[in-house]
C-alpha cells in the first residue's frame, strides 16, 4: 500500500491520531505537510499544488494508492485498524471508540467556530462543561477510555489535550485540565508510552508544551 497523510506542519489531533497509528504499526507513509498558502488554494480549488484531489476542500486527507479519503473519523478508523488501535470485528467496542472521537470533534468545532474577540467567560464555561462531561464519561476502573482496549480514542484525547493545554488557544488557560482527574490520568499514561515519546521527539516542535503535570 502506498500511503500519504496530508495535513499542516502541526501536531493537531485530527492528523496526529492517524500519523501515530501509522507510525506505531510500522506502516511506511508519506507525512505530507502543506503550508497555509497552499491550503488557501485547496480551500478554493479542492486540489493540492501537485494535483491531488482534496474532495471536501478540508484537511486531513489520506491517499491510499489512488484512493483519497477525507474526514478525521474515517481516516482515523482506517489507520487505527492497521495498528490494532481499532477493532475489525467488534462493533460494540468500535462504537464506544467512535463516541469519544465524536465528542472531540464537537469541542474542536465549539472552539474553532468562536471568533477570538467573542471569547468571553461563557466561552470558557462551555469548554469546561464539555471537559467535565468527557471526564465523567471516562472509565474510572480501567486503563483506557474503552475498557482495557488501547485505541485511537486514547491517542485522540491525549493529542487533543496537548493542543488544548498548549497555551496557543486564545482565552484557554494552560491549566484548563487541572480539575479533570480521569482526563489527566489518561493523558499522563499515553504521554509516558515509549512509542509516543519516540513520536514526540521525532516530530513535535521544540516549543510545543504539554501541561498535564
Ligand atoms: N469534518 C472534517 C473537518 C476538518 C476541518 O475542519 N479541517 C480544517 C483544518 S483543521 C479545515 O480544513 N478547515 C477549512 C474548511 O473547513 O474549509 C473532519 O472531521 O476532518
PDB file of N, CA, C and O and ligand atoms in Angstrom, residues 7-8 12-15 39 42-43 54 56-61 70-75 101 105 108-109 112, ligand 1:
ATOM      1  N   UNK A   7      -1.705  16.955   5.768  1.00  0.00           N
ATOM      2  CA  UNK A   7      -2.179  17.908   6.780  1.00  0.00           C
ATOM      3  C   UNK A   7      -1.180  19.061   6.850  1.00  0.00           C
ATOM      4  O   UNK A   7      -0.283  19.170   6.024  1.00  0.00           O
ATOM      5  N   UNK A   8      -1.332  19.912   7.875  1.00  0.00           N
ATOM      6  CA  UNK A   8      -0.376  21.017   8.070  1.00  0.00           C
ATOM      7  C   UNK A   8       0.806  20.527   8.895  1.00  0.00           C
ATOM      8  O   UNK A   8       0.743  19.460   9.512  1.00  0.00           O
ATOM      9  N   UNK A  12      -1.738  18.525  15.335  1.00  0.00           N
ATOM     10  CA  UNK A  12      -3.141  18.654  15.751  1.00  0.00           C
ATOM     11  C   UNK A  12      -3.798  17.271  15.727  1.00  0.00           C
ATOM     12  O   UNK A  12      -3.529  16.472  14.826  1.00  0.00           O
ATOM     13  N   UNK A  13      -4.692  17.028  16.667  1.00  0.00           N
ATOM     14  CA  UNK A  13      -5.217  15.666  16.866  1.00  0.00           C
ATOM     15  C   UNK A  13      -5.855  15.069  15.620  1.00  0.00           C
ATOM     16  O   UNK A  13      -5.774  13.854  15.396  1.00  0.00           O
ATOM     17  N   UNK A  14      -6.499  15.913  14.802  1.00  0.00           N
ATOM     18  CA  UNK A  14      -7.184  15.386  13.617  1.00  0.00           C
ATOM     19  C   UNK A  14      -6.233  14.584  12.722  1.00  0.00           C
ATOM     20  O   UNK A  14      -6.653  13.633  12.074  1.00  0.00           O
ATOM     21  N   UNK A  15      -4.972  15.012  12.685  1.00  0.00           N
ATOM     22  CA  UNK A  15      -3.992  14.294  11.865  1.00  0.00           C
ATOM     23  C   UNK A  15      -3.144  13.351  12.713  1.00  0.00           C
ATOM     24  O   UNK A  15      -2.752  12.273  12.264  1.00  0.00           O
ATOM     25  N   UNK A  39      -2.805  25.758   1.418  1.00  0.00           N
ATOM     26  CA  UNK A  39      -4.144  25.408   1.906  1.00  0.00           C
ATOM     27  C   UNK A  39      -5.206  26.397   1.415  1.00  0.00           C
ATOM     28  O   UNK A  39      -6.348  26.020   1.138  1.00  0.00           O
ATOM     29  N   UNK A  42      -6.197  25.161  -1.738  1.00  0.00           N
ATOM     30  CA  UNK A  42      -7.006  23.937  -1.581  1.00  0.00           C
ATOM     31  C   UNK A  42      -8.451  24.305  -1.241  1.00  0.00           C
ATOM     32  O   UNK A  42      -9.399  23.733  -1.795  1.00  0.00           O
ATOM     33  N   UNK A  43      -8.612  25.269  -0.347  1.00  0.00           N
ATOM     34  CA  UNK A  43      -9.979  25.673   0.039  1.00  0.00           C
ATOM     35  C   UNK A  43     -10.756  26.191  -1.165  1.00  0.00           C
ATOM     36  O   UNK A  43     -11.948  25.976  -1.302  1.00  0.00           O
ATOM     37  N   UNK A  54      -8.618  16.993  -3.181  1.00  0.00           N
ATOM     38  CA  UNK A  54      -8.996  17.071  -1.759  1.00  0.00           C
ATOM     39  C   UNK A  54     -10.517  17.236  -1.767  1.00  0.00           C
ATOM     40  O   UNK A  54     -11.038  18.357  -1.892  1.00  0.00           O
ATOM     41  N   UNK A  56     -13.364  17.333  -0.015  1.00  0.00           N
ATOM     42  CA  UNK A  56     -14.243  18.280   0.687  1.00  0.00           C
ATOM     43  C   UNK A  56     -13.560  19.625   0.950  1.00  0.00           C
ATOM     44  O   UNK A  56     -14.008  20.403   1.781  1.00  0.00           O
ATOM     45  N   UNK A  57     -12.424  19.841   0.278  1.00  0.00           N
ATOM     46  CA  UNK A  57     -11.645  21.081   0.432  1.00  0.00           C
ATOM     47  C   UNK A  57     -11.198  21.270   1.884  1.00  0.00           C
ATOM     48  O   UNK A  57     -11.054  22.410   2.339  1.00  0.00           O
ATOM     49  N   UNK A  58     -11.070  20.170   2.608  1.00  0.00           N
ATOM     50  CA  UNK A  58     -10.677  20.237   4.025  1.00  0.00           C
ATOM     51  C   UNK A  58      -9.555  19.237   4.274  1.00  0.00           C
ATOM     52  O   UNK A  58      -9.425  18.249   3.557  1.00  0.00           O
ATOM     53  N   UNK A  59      -8.813  19.464   5.356  1.00  0.00           N
ATOM     54  CA  UNK A  59      -7.780  18.515   5.785  1.00  0.00           C
ATOM     55  C   UNK A  59      -8.103  18.065   7.199  1.00  0.00           C
ATOM     56  O   UNK A  59      -8.752  18.807   7.933  1.00  0.00           O
ATOM     57  N   UNK A  60      -7.662  16.864   7.597  1.00  0.00           N
ATOM     58  CA  UNK A  60      -6.746  15.967   6.898  1.00  0.00           C
ATOM     59  C   UNK A  60      -7.386  15.199   5.747  1.00  0.00           C
ATOM     60  O   UNK A  60      -8.615  15.092   5.647  1.00  0.00           O
ATOM     61  N   UNK A  61      -6.495  14.650   4.899  1.00  0.00           N
ATOM     62  CA  UNK A  61      -6.881  13.697   3.852  1.00  0.00           C
ATOM     63  C   UNK A  61      -5.853  12.581   3.823  1.00  0.00           C
ATOM     64  O   UNK A  61      -4.685  12.804   4.191  1.00  0.00           O
ATOM     65  N   UNK A  70     -11.352  11.443   2.930  1.00  0.00           N
ATOM     66  CA  UNK A  70     -11.435  12.664   3.737  1.00  0.00           C
ATOM     67  C   UNK A  70     -12.146  12.339   5.044  1.00  0.00           C
ATOM     68  O   UNK A  70     -12.704  11.253   5.192  1.00  0.00           O
ATOM     69  N   UNK A  71     -12.142  13.261   5.953  1.00  0.00           N
ATOM     70  CA  UNK A  71     -12.823  13.226   7.256  1.00  0.00           C
ATOM     71  C   UNK A  71     -11.994  12.484   8.315  1.00  0.00           C
ATOM     72  O   UNK A  71     -11.640  11.313   8.167  1.00  0.00           O
ATOM     73  N   UNK A  72     -11.747  13.222   9.405  1.00  0.00           N
ATOM     74  CA  UNK A  72     -10.924  12.730  10.510  1.00  0.00           C
ATOM     75  C   UNK A  72     -11.340  11.343  10.996  1.00  0.00           C
ATOM     76  O   UNK A  72     -10.502  10.464  11.177  1.00  0.00           O
ATOM     77  N   UNK A  73     -12.643  11.154  11.223  1.00  0.00           N
ATOM     78  CA  UNK A  73     -13.112   9.874  11.771  1.00  0.00           C
ATOM     79  C   UNK A  73     -12.803   8.721  10.828  1.00  0.00           C
ATOM     80  O   UNK A  73     -12.270   7.687  11.231  1.00  0.00           O
ATOM     81  N   UNK A  74     -13.129   8.899   9.557  1.00  0.00           N
ATOM     82  CA  UNK A  74     -12.915   7.827   8.570  1.00  0.00           C
ATOM     83  C   UNK A  74     -11.427   7.486   8.464  1.00  0.00           C
ATOM     84  O   UNK A  74     -11.044   6.305   8.440  1.00  0.00           O
ATOM     85  N   UNK A  75     -10.600   8.517   8.423  1.00  0.00           N
ATOM     86  CA  UNK A  75      -9.149   8.298   8.283  1.00  0.00           C
ATOM     87  C   UNK A  75      -8.599   7.621   9.538  1.00  0.00           C
ATOM     88  O   UNK A  75      -7.804   6.678   9.454  1.00  0.00           O
ATOM     89  N   UNK A 101     -14.228   9.976  19.752  1.00  0.00           N
ATOM     90  CA  UNK A 101     -13.720  10.774  18.612  1.00  0.00           C
ATOM     91  C   UNK A 101     -14.749  11.879  18.306  1.00  0.00           C
ATOM     92  O   UNK A 101     -14.393  13.030  18.066  1.00  0.00           O
ATOM     93  N   UNK A 105     -14.554  16.066  18.280  1.00  0.00           N
ATOM     94  CA  UNK A 105     -14.954  16.879  17.126  1.00  0.00           C
ATOM     95  C   UNK A 105     -15.889  17.997  17.581  1.00  0.00           C
ATOM     96  O   UNK A 105     -15.751  19.155  17.168  1.00  0.00           O
ATOM     97  N   UNK A 108     -13.845  20.633  19.377  1.00  0.00           N
ATOM     98  CA  UNK A 108     -13.000  21.347  18.398  1.00  0.00           C
ATOM     99  C   UNK A 108     -13.840  22.367  17.625  1.00  0.00           C
ATOM    100  O   UNK A 108     -13.433  23.515  17.434  1.00  0.00           O
ATOM    101  N   UNK A 109     -15.037  21.944  17.228  1.00  0.00           N
ATOM    102  CA  UNK A 109     -15.914  22.853  16.469  1.00  0.00           C
ATOM    103  C   UNK A 109     -16.360  24.030  17.346  1.00  0.00           C
ATOM    104  O   UNK A 109     -16.409  25.174  16.892  1.00  0.00           O
ATOM    105  N   UNK A 112     -13.317  26.287  17.320  1.00  0.00           N
ATOM    106  CA  UNK A 112     -12.946  26.909  16.034  1.00  0.00           C
ATOM    107  C   UNK A 112     -14.065  27.772  15.455  1.00  0.00           C
ATOM    108  O   UNK A 112     -13.811  28.623  14.617  1.00  0.00           O
TER     109      UNK A 112
HETATM  110  N1  LIG B   1     -15.299  17.369   9.234  1.00  0.00           N
HETATM  111  C1  LIG B   1     -13.900  17.500   8.927  1.00  0.00           C
HETATM  112  C2  LIG B   1     -13.441  18.848   9.407  1.00  0.00           C
HETATM  113  C3  LIG B   1     -11.989  19.080   9.106  1.00  0.00           C
HETATM  114  C4  LIG B   1     -11.604  20.522   9.279  1.00  0.00           C
HETATM  115  O1  LIG B   1     -12.410  21.384   9.705  1.00  0.00           O
HETATM  116  N2  LIG B   1     -10.377  20.783   8.954  1.00  0.00           N
HETATM  117  C5  LIG B   1      -9.920  22.130   8.964  1.00  0.00           C
HETATM  118  C6  LIG B   1      -8.424  22.162   9.225  1.00  0.00           C
HETATM  119  S1  LIG B   1      -8.075  21.585  10.863  1.00  0.00           S
HETATM  120  C7  LIG B   1     -10.232  22.697   7.610  1.00  0.00           C
HETATM  121  O2  LIG B   1      -9.924  22.087   6.614  1.00  0.00           O
HETATM  122  N3  LIG B   1     -10.863  23.877   7.596  1.00  0.00           N
HETATM  123  C8  LIG B   1     -11.216  24.548   6.393  1.00  0.00           C
HETATM  124  C9  LIG B   1     -12.640  24.369   5.991  1.00  0.00           C
HETATM  125  O3  LIG B   1     -13.425  23.720   6.711  1.00  0.00           O
HETATM  126  O4  LIG B   1     -12.983  24.914   4.962  1.00  0.00           O
HETATM  127  C10 LIG B   1     -13.107  16.376   9.585  1.00  0.00           C
HETATM  128  O5  LIG B   1     -13.630  15.782  10.524  1.00  0.00           O
HETATM  129  O6  LIG B   1     -11.995  16.094   9.144  1.00  0.00           O
END
